[in-house]
mmCIF file of C-alpha atoms in Angstrom:
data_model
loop_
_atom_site.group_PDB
_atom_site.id
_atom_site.type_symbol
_atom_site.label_atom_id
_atom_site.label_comp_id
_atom_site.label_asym_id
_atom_site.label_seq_id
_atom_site.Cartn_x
_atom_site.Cartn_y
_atom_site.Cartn_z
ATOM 1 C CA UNK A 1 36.666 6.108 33.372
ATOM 2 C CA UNK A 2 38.846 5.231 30.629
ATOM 3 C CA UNK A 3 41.953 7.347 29.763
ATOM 4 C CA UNK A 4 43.275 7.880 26.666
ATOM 5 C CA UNK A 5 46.859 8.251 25.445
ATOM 6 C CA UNK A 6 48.417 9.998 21.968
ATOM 7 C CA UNK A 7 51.486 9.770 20.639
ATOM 8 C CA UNK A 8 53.717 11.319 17.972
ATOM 9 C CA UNK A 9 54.710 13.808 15.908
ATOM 10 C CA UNK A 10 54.358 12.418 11.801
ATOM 11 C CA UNK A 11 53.098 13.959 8.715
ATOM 12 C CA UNK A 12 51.013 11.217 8.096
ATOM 13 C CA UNK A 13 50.455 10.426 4.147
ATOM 14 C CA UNK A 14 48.613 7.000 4.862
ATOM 15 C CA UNK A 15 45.737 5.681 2.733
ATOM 16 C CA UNK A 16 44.064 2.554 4.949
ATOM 17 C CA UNK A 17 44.017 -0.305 3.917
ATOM 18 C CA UNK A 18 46.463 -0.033 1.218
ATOM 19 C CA UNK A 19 49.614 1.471 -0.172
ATOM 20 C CA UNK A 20 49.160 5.679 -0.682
ATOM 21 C CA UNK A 21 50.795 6.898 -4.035
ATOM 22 C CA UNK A 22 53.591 8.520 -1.691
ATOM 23 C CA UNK A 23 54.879 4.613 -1.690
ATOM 24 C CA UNK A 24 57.118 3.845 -4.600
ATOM 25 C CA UNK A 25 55.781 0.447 -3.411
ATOM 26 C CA UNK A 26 52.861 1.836 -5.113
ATOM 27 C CA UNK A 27 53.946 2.576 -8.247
ATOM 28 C CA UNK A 28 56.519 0.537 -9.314
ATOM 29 C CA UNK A 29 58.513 3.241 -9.585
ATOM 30 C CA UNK A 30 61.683 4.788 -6.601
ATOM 31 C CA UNK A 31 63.492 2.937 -4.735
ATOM 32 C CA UNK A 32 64.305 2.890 -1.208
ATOM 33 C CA UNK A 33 61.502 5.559 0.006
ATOM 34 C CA UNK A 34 61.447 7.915 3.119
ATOM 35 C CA UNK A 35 61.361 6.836 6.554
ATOM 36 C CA UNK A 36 58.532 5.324 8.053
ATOM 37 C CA UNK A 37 56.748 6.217 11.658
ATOM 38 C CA UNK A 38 54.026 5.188 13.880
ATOM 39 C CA UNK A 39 51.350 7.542 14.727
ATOM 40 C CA UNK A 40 50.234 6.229 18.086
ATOM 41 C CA UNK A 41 46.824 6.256 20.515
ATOM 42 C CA UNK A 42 46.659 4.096 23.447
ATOM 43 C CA UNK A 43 43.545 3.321 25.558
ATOM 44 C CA UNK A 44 42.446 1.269 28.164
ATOM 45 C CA UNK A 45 40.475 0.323 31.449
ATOM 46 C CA UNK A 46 41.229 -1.059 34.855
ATOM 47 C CA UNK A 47 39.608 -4.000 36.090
ATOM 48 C CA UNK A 48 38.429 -1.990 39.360
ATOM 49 C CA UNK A 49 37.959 1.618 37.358
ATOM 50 C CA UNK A 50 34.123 1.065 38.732
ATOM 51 C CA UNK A 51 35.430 1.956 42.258
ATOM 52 C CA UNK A 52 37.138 4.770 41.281
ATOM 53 C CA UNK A 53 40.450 3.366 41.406
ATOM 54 C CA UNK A 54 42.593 5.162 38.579
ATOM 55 C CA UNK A 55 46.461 4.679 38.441
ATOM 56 C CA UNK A 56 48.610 7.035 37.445
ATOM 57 C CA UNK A 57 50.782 7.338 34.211
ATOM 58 C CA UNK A 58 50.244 4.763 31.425
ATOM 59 C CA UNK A 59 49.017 2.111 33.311
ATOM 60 C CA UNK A 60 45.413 0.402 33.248
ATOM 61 C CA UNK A 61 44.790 -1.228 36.527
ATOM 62 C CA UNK A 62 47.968 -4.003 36.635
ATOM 63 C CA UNK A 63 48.778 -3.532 33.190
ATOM 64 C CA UNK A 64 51.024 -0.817 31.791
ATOM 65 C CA UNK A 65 52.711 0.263 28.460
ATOM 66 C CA UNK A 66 54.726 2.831 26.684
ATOM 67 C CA UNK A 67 55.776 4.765 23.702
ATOM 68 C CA UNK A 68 59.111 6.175 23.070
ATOM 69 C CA UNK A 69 60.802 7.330 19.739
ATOM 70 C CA UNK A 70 64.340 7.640 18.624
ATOM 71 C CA UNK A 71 65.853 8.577 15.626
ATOM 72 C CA UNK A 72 66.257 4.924 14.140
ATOM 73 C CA UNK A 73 63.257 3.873 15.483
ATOM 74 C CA UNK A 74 59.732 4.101 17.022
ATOM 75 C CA UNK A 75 58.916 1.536 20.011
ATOM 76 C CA UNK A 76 55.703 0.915 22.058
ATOM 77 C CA UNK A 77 55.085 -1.992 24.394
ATOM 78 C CA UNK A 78 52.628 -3.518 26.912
ATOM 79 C CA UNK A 79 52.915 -5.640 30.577
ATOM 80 C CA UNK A 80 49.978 -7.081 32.010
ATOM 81 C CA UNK A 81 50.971 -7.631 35.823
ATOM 82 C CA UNK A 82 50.333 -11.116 37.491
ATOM 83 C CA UNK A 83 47.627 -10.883 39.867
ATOM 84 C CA UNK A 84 48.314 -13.648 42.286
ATOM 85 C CA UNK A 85 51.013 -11.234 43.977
ATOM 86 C CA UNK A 86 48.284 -8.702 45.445
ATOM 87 C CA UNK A 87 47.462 -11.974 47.628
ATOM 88 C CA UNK A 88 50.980 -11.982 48.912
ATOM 89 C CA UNK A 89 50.622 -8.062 49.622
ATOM 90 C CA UNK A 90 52.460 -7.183 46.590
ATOM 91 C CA UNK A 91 51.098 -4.566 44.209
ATOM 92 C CA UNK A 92 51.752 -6.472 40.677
ATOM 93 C CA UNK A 93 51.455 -3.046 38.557
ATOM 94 C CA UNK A 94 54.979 -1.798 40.714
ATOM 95 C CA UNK A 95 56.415 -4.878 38.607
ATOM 96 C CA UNK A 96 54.892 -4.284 35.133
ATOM 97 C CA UNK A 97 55.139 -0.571 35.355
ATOM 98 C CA UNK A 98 58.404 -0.492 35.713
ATOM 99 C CA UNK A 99 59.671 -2.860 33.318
ATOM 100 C CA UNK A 100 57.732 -0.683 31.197
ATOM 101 C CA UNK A 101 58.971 2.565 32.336
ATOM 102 C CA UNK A 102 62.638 1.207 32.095
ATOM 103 C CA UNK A 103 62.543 0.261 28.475
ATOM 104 C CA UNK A 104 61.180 3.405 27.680
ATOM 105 C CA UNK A 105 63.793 4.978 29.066
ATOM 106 C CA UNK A 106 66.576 2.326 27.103
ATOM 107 C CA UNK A 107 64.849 3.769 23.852
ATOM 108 C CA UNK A 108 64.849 7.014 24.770
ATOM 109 C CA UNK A 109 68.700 6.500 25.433
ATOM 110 C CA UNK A 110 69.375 4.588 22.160
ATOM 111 C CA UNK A 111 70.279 1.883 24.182
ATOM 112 C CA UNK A 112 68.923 -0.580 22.220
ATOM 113 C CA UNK A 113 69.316 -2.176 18.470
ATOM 114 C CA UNK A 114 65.836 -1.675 16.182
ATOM 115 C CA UNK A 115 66.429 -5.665 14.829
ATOM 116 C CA UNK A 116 66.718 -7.113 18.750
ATOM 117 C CA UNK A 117 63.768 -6.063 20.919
ATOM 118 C CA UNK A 118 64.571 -8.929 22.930
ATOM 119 C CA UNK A 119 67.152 -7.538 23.679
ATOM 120 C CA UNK A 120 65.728 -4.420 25.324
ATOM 121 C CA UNK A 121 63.615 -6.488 27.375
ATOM 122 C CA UNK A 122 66.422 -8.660 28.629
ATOM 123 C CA UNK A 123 68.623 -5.450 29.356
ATOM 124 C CA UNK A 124 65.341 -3.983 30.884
ATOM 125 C CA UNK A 125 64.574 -7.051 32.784
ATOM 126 C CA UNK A 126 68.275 -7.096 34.019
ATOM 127 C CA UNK A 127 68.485 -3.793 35.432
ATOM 128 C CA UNK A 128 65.038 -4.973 37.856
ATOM 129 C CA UNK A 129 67.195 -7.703 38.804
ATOM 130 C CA UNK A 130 69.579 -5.667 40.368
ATOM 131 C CA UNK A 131 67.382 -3.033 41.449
ATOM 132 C CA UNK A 132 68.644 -1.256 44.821
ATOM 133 C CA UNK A 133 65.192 -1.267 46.029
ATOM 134 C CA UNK A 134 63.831 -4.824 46.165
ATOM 135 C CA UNK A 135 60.738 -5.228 43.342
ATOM 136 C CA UNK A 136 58.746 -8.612 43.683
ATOM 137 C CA UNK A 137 55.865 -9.540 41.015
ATOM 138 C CA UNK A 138 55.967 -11.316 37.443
ATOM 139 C CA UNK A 139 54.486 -9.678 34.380
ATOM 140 C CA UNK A 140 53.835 -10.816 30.439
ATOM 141 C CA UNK A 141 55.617 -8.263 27.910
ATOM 142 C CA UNK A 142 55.044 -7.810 24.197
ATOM 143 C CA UNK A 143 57.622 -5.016 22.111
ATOM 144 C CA UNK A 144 57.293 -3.630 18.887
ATOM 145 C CA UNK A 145 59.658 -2.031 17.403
ATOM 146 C CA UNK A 146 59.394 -0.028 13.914
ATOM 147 C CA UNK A 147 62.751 0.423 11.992
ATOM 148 C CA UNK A 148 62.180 3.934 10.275
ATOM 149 C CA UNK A 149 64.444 2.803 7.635
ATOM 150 C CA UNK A 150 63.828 -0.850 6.612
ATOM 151 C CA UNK A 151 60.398 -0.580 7.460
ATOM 152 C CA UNK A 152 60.304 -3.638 9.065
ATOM 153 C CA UNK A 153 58.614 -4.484 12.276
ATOM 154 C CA UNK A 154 61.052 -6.459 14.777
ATOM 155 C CA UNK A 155 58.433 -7.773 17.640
ATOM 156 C CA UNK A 156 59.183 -9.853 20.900
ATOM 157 C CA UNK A 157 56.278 -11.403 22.760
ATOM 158 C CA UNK A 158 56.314 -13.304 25.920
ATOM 159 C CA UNK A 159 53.246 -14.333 27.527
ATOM 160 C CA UNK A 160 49.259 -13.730 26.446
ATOM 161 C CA UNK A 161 49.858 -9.871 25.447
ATOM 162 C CA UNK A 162 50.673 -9.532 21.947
ATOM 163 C CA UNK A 163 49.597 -8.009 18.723
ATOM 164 C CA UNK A 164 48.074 -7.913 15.219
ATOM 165 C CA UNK A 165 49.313 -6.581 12.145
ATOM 166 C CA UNK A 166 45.563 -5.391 9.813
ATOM 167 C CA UNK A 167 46.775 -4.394 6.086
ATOM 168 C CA UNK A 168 43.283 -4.332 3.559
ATOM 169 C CA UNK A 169 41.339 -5.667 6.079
ATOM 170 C CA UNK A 170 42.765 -9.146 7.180
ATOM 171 C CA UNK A 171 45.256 -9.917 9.305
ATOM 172 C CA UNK A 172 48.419 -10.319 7.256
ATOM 173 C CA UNK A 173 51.030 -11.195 10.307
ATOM 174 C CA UNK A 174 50.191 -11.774 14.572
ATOM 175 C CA UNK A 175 52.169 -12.574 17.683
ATOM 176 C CA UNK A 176 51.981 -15.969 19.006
ATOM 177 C CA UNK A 177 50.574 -16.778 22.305
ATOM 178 C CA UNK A 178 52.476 -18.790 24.724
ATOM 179 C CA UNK A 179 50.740 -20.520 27.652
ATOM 180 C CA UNK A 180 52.652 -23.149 29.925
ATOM 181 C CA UNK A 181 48.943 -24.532 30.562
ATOM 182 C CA UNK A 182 45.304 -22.818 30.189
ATOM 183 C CA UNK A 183 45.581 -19.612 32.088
ATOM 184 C CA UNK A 184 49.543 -19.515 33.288
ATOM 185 C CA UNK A 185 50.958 -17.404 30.885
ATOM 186 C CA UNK A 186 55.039 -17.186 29.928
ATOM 187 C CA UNK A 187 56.163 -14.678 32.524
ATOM 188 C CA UNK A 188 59.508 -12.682 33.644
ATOM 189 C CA UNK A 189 59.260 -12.766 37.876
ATOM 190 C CA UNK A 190 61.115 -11.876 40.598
ATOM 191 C CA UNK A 191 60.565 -13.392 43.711
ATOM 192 C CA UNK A 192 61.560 -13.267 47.001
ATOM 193 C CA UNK A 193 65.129 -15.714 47.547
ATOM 194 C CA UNK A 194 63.128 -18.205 49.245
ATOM 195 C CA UNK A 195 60.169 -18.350 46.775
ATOM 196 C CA UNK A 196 62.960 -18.742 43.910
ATOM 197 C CA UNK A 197 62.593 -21.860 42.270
ATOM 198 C CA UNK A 198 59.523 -22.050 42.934
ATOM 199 C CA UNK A 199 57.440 -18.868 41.314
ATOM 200 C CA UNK A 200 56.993 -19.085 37.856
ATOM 201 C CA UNK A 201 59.465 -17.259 36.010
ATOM 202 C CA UNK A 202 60.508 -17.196 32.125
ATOM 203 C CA UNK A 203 63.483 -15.977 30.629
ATOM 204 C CA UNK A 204 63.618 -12.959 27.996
ATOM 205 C CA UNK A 205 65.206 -15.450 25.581
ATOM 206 C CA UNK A 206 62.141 -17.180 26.124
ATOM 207 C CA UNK A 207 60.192 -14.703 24.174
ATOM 208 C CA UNK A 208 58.646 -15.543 20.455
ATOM 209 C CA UNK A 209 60.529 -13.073 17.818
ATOM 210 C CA UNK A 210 59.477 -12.235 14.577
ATOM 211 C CA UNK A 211 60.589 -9.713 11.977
ATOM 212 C CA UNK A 212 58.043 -8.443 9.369
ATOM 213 C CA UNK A 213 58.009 -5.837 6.200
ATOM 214 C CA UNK A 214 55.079 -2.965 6.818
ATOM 215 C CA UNK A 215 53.537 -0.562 3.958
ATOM 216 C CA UNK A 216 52.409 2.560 4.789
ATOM 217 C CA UNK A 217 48.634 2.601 5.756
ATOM 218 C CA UNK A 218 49.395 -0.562 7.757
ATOM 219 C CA UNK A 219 47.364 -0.810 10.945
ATOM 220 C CA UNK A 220 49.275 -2.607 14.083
ATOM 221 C CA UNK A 221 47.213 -3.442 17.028
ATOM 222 C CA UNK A 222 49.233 -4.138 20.571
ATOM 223 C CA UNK A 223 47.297 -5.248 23.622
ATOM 224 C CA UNK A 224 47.398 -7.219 26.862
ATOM 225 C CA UNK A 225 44.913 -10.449 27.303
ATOM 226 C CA UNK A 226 42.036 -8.865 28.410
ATOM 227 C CA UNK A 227 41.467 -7.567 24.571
ATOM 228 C CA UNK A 228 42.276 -10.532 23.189
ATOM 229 C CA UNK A 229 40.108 -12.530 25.869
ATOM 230 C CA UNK A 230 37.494 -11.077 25.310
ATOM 231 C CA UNK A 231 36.989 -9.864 21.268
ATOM 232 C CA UNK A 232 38.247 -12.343 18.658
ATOM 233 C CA UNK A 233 39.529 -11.180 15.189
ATOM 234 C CA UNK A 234 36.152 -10.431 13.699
ATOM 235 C CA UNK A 235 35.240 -7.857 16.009
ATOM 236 C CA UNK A 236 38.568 -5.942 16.236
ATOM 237 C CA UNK A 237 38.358 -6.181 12.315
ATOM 238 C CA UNK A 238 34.868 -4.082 12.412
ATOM 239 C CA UNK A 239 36.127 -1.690 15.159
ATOM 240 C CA UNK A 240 39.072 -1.350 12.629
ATOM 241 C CA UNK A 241 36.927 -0.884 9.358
ATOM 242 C CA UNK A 242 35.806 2.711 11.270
ATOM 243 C CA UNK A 243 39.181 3.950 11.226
ATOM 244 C CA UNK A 244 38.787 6.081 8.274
ATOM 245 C CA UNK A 245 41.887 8.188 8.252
ATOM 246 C CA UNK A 246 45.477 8.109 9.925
ATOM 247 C CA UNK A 247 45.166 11.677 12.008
ATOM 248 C CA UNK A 248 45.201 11.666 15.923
ATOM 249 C CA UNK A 249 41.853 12.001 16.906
ATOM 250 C CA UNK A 250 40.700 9.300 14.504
ATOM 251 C CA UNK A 251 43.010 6.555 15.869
ATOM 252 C CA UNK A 252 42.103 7.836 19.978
ATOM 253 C CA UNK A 253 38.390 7.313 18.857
ATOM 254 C CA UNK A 254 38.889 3.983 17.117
ATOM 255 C CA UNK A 255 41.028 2.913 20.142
ATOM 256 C CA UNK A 256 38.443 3.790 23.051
ATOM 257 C CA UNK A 257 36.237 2.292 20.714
ATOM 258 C CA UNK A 258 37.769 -1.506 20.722
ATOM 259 C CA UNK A 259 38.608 -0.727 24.762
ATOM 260 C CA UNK A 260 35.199 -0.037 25.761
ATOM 261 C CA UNK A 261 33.453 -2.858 23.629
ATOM 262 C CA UNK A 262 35.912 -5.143 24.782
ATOM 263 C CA UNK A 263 35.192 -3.965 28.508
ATOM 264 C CA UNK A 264 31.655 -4.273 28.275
ATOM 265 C CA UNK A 265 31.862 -8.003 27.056
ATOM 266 C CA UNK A 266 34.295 -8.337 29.715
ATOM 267 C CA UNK A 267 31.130 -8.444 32.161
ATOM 268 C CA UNK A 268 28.865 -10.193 29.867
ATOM 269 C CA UNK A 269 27.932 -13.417 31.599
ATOM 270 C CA UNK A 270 25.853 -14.435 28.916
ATOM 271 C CA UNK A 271 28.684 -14.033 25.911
ATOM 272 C CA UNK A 272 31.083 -16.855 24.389
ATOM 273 C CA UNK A 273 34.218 -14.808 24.820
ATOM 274 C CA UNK A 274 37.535 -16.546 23.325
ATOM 275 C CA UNK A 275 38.650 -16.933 27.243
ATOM 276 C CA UNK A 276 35.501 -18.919 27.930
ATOM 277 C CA UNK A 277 35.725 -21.124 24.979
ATOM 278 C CA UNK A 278 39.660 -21.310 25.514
ATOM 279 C CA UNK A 279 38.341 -22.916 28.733
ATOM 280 C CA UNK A 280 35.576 -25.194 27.542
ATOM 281 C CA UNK A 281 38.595 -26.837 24.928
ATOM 282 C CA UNK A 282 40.485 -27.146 28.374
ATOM 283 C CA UNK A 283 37.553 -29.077 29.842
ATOM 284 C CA UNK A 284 35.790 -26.238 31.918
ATOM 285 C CA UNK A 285 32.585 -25.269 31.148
ATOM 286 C CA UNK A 286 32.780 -21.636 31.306
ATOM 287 C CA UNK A 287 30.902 -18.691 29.791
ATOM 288 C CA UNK A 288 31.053 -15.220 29.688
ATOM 289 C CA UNK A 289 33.714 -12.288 29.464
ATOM 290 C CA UNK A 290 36.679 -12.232 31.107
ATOM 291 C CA UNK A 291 36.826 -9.090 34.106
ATOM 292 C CA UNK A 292 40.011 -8.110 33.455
ATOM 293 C CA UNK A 293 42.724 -4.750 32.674
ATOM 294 C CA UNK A 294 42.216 -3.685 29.226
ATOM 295 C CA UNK A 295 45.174 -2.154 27.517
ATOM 296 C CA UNK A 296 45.200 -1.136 23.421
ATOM 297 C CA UNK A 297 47.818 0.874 21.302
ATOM 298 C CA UNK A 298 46.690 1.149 18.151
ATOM 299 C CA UNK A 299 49.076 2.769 15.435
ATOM 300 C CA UNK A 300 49.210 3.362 12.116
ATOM 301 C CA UNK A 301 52.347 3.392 9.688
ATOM 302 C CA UNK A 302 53.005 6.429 7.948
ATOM 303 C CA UNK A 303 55.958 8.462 6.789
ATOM 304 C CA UNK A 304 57.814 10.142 9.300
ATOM 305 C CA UNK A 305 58.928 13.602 9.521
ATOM 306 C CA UNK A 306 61.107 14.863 12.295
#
C-alpha cells in the first residue's frame, strides 16, 4: 500500500493558480507582506510494496524524505538510495534515510542558513562521514528550502531527484537534472576504504543551486526519479489542475493521486515513459515504465501563522 504523509500547521489564504487578495503583490498596494509557509503532503510507493515489504518512517522502498520547520524557514527534501549496494549486501535506504533524517534534525536545530541549502547537505553529508558506526551506500538529494520572510525558494539538487515550481498552470521555474551518463546519476557515497576511488561519489558542492521568488498559491512539486521517469510535465500538470484548494486533505489526495498514476505506468510495458525514451535518445530501444520507488511532496505556499 501506499502511505501518506501531512505536514504543517498554516492558516492557509491561497487562491491556486494565482496571487489571493491577502498579497499586496495583488493589489499594488503594502509592502513587504506577512510571512510565507508551506503546507505539506507527501506520498509515495516502494518498488517491492507488492510483497508486502513496507519500511518504516518516511521512506518509500530506498528512497526517503523529510519535512522540518523552523522559525526562519520551512524545509523538505528527498534521497533516492542507489540500488547497486543491496548486491554488495548493503541496504541502500540505511544511506538515504539517514542523510535525510540528519538534515532534518540540522533544521530542526537552526543549524542551517535559509539562502545555503547546500550547505545543510554538506554539513549533513559530513557528519555520515564521520559516523561512529560505519554507513556504506550512495544516494541522490534534492532540498528546498522556503525563506518565510523573502519568500524566496533557495533549492539544491544533486542527482535525478528534483522538483517543479506550477504557478497558473505552467511551470514557471524546475531543478536541473544531472546525469554523468544515461542512468548514473550525480551521487554523495561512502564506500568502503578499499572501494574509495573507485565508487562513484559526488561532492555537495557539486549540487545545482538556484534561488527563486514564490507568490502565495504557488504549487512546488519535490520528487525522486521514479516520478519524473515515469510522468512528464503534461500529466503532473492535469493531476495538478485537481488541486482545487490549499487545505490538508486536498493536497494528500492530489499527492496519492500523481503517486499512484505514476506507479501504475511504472509497470506499463506498453507506455513511452520519459525513462524509455531517455533511453531510445541514448541508443537503447526501450519501452515501458520504469519499476521503481516513488516519492512526492507536494506543497503549497501560503501565509504562515505560528
Amino acid at each position: 500500500m501506499f502511505s501518506v504523509l501531512s505536514y504543517g500547521r498554516l492558516v492557509a489564504r491561497a487562491v491556486l493558480g494565482g496571487l489571493s487578495q491577502t498579497d499586496p503583490r495583488a493589489g499594488g498596494g503594502g509592502s513587504g507582506g506577512g510571512d510565507y509557509g508551506l503546507v505539506t503532503a507527501g506520498c509515495g510507493f516502494g518498488k517491492d510494496f507488492r510483497k508486502g515489504l513496507l519500511k518504516k518512517g518516511a521512506c518509500y522502498g530506498d528512497d526517503a524524505c523529510f519535512v522540518a520547520r523552523h522559525r526562519s524557514a520551512d524545509v523538505l527534501g528527498v534521497a533516492d538510495g542507489v540500488g547497486g549496494w543491496r548486491d554488495y549486501g548493503v541496504d541502500p535506504s540505511q544511506f538515504s534515510g539517514t542523510l535525510m533524517r540528519t538534515c532534518e534534525r540540522l533544521v530542526k536545530e537552526g543549524r542551517f542558513v535559509p539562502s545555503n541549502p547546500i550547505g545543510i547537505l554538506t554539513t549533513s553529508y559530513c557528519e555520515l562521514l564521520q559516523n561512529k558506526v560505519p554507513l556504506l551506500g550512495s544516494s541522490t538529494a534534492c532540498i528546498v528550502v522556503l525563506d518565510r520572510t523573502s519568500h524566496r525558494l533557495h533549492t539544491a539538487n544533486l542527482g535525478d531527484s528534483g522538483f517543479l515550481v506550477v504557478r497558473g498552470g505552467e511551470v514557471v521555474h524546475r531543478s536541473d537534472e544531472q546525469q554523468h551518463y544515461f542512468n548514473t546519476p550525480f551521487q554523495l557515497s561512502i564506500a568502503p576504504p578499499e572501494a574509495e576511488g573507485v565508487v562513484l561519489s559526488d561532492s555537495p558542492d557539486a549540487a545545482d543551486s538556484t534561488s527563486f521568488d514564490v507568490q502565495l498559491g504557488d504549487i512546488i512539486l519535490t520528487a525522486t526519479d521514479g516520478l519524473f521517469d515515469n510522468m512528464p510535465d503534461y500529466m503532473i500538470l492535469q493531476e495538478l489542475k485537481k488541486l482545487k484548494n490549499s487545505n490538508y486533505e486536498s493536497i494528500q489526495q492530489t499527492a496519492r493521486s500523481i503517486a499512484e498514476q505514476a506507479h501504475e505506468l511504472a509497470y506499463d510495458p506498453n507506455y513511452m515513459s520519459p525513462f524509455a525514451q531517455f533511453a531510445c535518445d541514448n541508443g537503447l530501444n526501450v519501452r515501458g515504465g520504469k519499476p521503481d520507488d516513488i516519492t512526492v511532496l507536494l506543497s503549497i505556499v501560503a501565509e504562515y501563522t505560528d
